[in-house]
XYZ file of N, CA, C and O in Angstrom:
344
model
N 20.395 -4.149 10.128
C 19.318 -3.391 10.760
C 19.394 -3.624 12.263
O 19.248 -4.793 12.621
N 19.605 -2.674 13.230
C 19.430 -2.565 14.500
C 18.385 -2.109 15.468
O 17.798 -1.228 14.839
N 18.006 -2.177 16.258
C 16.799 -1.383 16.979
C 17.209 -1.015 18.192
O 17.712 -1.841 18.954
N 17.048 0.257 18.524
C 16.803 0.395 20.034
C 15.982 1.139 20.470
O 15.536 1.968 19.677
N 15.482 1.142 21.831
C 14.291 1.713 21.960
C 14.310 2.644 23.533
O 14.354 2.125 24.648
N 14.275 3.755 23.306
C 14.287 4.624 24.667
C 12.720 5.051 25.220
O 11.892 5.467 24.409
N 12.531 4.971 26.048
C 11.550 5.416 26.917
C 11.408 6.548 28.062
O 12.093 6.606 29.083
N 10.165 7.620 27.603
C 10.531 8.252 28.806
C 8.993 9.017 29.070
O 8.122 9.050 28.200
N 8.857 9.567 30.322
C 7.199 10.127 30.315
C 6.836 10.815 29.898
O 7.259 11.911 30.264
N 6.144 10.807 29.187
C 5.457 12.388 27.970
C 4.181 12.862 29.203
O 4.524 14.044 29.167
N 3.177 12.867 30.089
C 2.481 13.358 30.285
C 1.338 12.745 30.021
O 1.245 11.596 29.590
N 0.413 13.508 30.279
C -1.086 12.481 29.804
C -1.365 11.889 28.321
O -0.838 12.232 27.262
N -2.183 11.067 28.519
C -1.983 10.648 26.975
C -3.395 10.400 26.181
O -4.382 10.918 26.703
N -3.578 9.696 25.033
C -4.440 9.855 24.694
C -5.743 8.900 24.882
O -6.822 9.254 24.407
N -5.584 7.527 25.678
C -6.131 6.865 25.897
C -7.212 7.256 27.631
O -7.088 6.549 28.631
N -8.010 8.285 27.574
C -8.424 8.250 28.983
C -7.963 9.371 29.491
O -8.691 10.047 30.219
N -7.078 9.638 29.287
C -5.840 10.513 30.244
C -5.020 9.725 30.638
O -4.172 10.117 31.441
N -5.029 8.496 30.228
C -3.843 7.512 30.906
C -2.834 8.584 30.885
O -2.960 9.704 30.389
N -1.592 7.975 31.626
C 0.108 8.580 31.142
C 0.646 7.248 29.948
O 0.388 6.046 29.882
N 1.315 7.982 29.294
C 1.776 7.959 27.816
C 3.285 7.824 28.074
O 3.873 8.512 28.909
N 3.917 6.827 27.250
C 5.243 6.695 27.066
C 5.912 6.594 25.724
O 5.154 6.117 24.880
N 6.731 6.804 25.418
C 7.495 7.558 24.339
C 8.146 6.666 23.903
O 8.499 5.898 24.798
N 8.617 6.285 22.539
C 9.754 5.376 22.576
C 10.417 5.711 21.051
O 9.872 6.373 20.166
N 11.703 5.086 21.000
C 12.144 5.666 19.418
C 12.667 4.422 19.243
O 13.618 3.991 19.896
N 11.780 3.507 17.937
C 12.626 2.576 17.195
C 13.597 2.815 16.444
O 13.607 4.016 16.717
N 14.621 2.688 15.565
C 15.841 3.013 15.255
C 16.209 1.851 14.006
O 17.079 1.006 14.218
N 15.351 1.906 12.502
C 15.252 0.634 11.725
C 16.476 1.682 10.797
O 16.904 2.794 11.106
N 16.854 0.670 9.377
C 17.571 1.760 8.437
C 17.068 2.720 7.593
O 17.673 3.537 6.899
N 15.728 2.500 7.749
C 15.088 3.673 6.854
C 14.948 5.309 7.750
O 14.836 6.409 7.208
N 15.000 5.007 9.306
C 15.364 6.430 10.006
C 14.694 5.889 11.654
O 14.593 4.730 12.057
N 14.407 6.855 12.193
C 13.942 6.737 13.214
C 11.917 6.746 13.332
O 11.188 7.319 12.522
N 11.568 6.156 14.238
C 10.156 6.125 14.412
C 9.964 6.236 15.698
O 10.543 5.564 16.551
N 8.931 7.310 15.945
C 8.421 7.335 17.039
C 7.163 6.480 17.750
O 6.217 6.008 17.119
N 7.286 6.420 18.671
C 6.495 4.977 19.002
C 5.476 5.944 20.776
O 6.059 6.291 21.803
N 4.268 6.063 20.548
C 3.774 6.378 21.423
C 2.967 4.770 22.342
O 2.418 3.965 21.590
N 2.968 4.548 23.413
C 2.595 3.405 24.223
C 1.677 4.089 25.515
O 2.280 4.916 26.199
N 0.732 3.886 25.757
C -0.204 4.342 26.164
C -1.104 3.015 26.863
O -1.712 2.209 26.159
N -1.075 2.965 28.041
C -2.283 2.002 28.537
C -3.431 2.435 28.713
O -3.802 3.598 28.866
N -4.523 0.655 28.673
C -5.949 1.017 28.658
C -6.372 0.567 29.513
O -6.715 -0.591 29.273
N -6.539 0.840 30.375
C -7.478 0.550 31.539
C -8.764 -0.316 31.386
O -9.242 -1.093 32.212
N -9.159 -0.042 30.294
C -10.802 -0.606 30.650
C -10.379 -1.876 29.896
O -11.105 -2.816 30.220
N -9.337 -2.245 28.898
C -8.924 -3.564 27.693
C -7.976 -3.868 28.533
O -7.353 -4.842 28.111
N -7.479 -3.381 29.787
C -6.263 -3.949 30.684
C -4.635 -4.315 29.552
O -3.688 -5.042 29.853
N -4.840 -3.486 28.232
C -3.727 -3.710 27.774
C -2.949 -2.527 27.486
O -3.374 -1.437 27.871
N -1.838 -2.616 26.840
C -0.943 -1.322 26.278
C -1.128 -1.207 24.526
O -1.218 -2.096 23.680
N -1.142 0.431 24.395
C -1.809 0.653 22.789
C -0.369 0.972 22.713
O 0.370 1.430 23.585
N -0.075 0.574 21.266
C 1.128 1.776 20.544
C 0.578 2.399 19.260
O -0.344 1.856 18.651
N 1.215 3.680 18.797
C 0.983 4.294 18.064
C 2.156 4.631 17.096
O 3.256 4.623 17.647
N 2.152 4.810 16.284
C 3.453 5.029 14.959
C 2.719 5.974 14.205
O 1.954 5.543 13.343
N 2.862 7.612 14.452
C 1.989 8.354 13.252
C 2.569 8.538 11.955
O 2.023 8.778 10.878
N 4.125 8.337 12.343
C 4.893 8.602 11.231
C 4.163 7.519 9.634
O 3.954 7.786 8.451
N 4.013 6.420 10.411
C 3.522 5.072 9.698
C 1.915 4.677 9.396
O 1.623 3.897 8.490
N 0.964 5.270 10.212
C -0.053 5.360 10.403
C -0.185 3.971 11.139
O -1.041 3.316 10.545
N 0.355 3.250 12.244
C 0.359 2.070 12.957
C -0.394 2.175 13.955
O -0.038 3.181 14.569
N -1.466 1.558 14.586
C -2.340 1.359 15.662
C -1.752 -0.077 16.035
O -1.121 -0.762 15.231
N -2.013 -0.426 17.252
C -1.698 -1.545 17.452
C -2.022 -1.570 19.190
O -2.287 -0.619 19.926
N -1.883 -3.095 19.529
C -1.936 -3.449 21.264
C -1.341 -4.665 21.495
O -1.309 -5.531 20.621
N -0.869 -4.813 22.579
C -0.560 -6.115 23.226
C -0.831 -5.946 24.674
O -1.152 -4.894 25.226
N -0.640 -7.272 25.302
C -1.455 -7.542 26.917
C 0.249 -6.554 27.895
O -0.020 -6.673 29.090
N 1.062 -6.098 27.826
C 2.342 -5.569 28.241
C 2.601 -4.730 27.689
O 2.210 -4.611 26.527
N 3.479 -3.662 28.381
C 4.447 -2.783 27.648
C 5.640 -3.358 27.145
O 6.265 -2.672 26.336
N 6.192 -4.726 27.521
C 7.115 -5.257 26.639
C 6.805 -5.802 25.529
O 7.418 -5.553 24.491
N 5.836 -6.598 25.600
C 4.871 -6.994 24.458
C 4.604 -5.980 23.210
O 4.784 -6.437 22.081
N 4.138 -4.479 23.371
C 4.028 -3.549 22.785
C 4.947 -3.178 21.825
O 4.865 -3.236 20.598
N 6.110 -2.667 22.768
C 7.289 -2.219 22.588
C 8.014 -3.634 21.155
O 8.918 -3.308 20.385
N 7.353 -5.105 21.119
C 8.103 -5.886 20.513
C 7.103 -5.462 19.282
O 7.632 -4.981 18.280
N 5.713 -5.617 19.318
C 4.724 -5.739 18.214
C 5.353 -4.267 17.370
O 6.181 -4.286 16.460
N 4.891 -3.399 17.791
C 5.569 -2.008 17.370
C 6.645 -2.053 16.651
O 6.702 -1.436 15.587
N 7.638 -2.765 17.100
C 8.799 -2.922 16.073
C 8.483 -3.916 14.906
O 8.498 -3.586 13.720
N 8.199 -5.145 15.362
C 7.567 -6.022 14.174
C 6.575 -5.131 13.045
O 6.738 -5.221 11.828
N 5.644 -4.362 13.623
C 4.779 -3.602 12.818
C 5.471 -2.458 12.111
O 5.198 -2.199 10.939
N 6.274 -1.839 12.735
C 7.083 -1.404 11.513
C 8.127 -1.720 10.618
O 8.529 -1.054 9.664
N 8.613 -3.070 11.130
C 9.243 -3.530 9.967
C 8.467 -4.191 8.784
O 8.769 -4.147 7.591
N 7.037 -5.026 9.569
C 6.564 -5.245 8.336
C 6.216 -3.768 7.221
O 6.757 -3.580 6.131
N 5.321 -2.994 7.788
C 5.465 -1.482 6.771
C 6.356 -1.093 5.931
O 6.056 -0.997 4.741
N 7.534 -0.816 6.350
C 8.661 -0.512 5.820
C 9.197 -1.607 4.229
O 9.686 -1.335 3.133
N 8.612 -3.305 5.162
C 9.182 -4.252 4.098
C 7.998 -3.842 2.959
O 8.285 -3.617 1.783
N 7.065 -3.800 3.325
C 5.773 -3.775 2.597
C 5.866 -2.361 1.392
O 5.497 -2.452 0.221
N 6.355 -1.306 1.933
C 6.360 -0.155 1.231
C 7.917 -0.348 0.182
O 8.330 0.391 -0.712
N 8.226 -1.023 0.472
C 9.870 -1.141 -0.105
C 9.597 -2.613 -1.390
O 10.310 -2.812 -2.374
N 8.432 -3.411 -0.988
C 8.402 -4.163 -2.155
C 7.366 -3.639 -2.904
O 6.840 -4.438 -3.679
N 6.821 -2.227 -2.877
C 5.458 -1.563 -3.379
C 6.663 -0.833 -4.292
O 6.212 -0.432 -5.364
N 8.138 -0.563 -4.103
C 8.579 0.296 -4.880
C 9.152 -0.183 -5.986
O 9.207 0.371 -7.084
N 9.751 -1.653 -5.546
C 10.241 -2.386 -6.174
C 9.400 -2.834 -7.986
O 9.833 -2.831 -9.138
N 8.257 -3.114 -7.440
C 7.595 -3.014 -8.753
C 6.911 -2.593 -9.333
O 6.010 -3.067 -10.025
N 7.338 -1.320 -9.080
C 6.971 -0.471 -10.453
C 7.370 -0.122 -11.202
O 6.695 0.481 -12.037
């Protein structure tokens, strides 16, 4: 399993009107889109995964960018041992 992650400016976003940044994790189950969005008033960065239904924050956009991936690998592990036993 590999990850990489591109970034680039989408435009306003959904936090405020902040500006919004884009990113694509890259796990083996396919690609995920990763929206990162700062908050001004929590002084932190949100990410979003709709594909996954993932909310999430950390105090950085590097921080983000790491939780985001952790958060979808846990999902992925989580949905993959939901298949396993049944």
């Amino acid at each position: 399993v590999f990850s990489r992650k591109v970034s680039w400016p989408l435009g306003r976003g959904s936090v405020r009107g902040a500006r919004s940044l884009a990113g694509v994790v890259r796990r083996s189950g396919g690609l995920y889109h990763v929206r990162y969005t700062p908050d001004p008033e929590a002084h932190n960065w949100v990410f979003e995964v709709d594909q996954l239904d993932i909310v999430g924050g950390a105090d950085t956009r590097e921080e983000a960018e790491q939780e985001a991936a952790k958060a979808i690998d846990f999902v992925l592990r989580y949905r993959a041992s939901k298949r396993r036993t049944r």
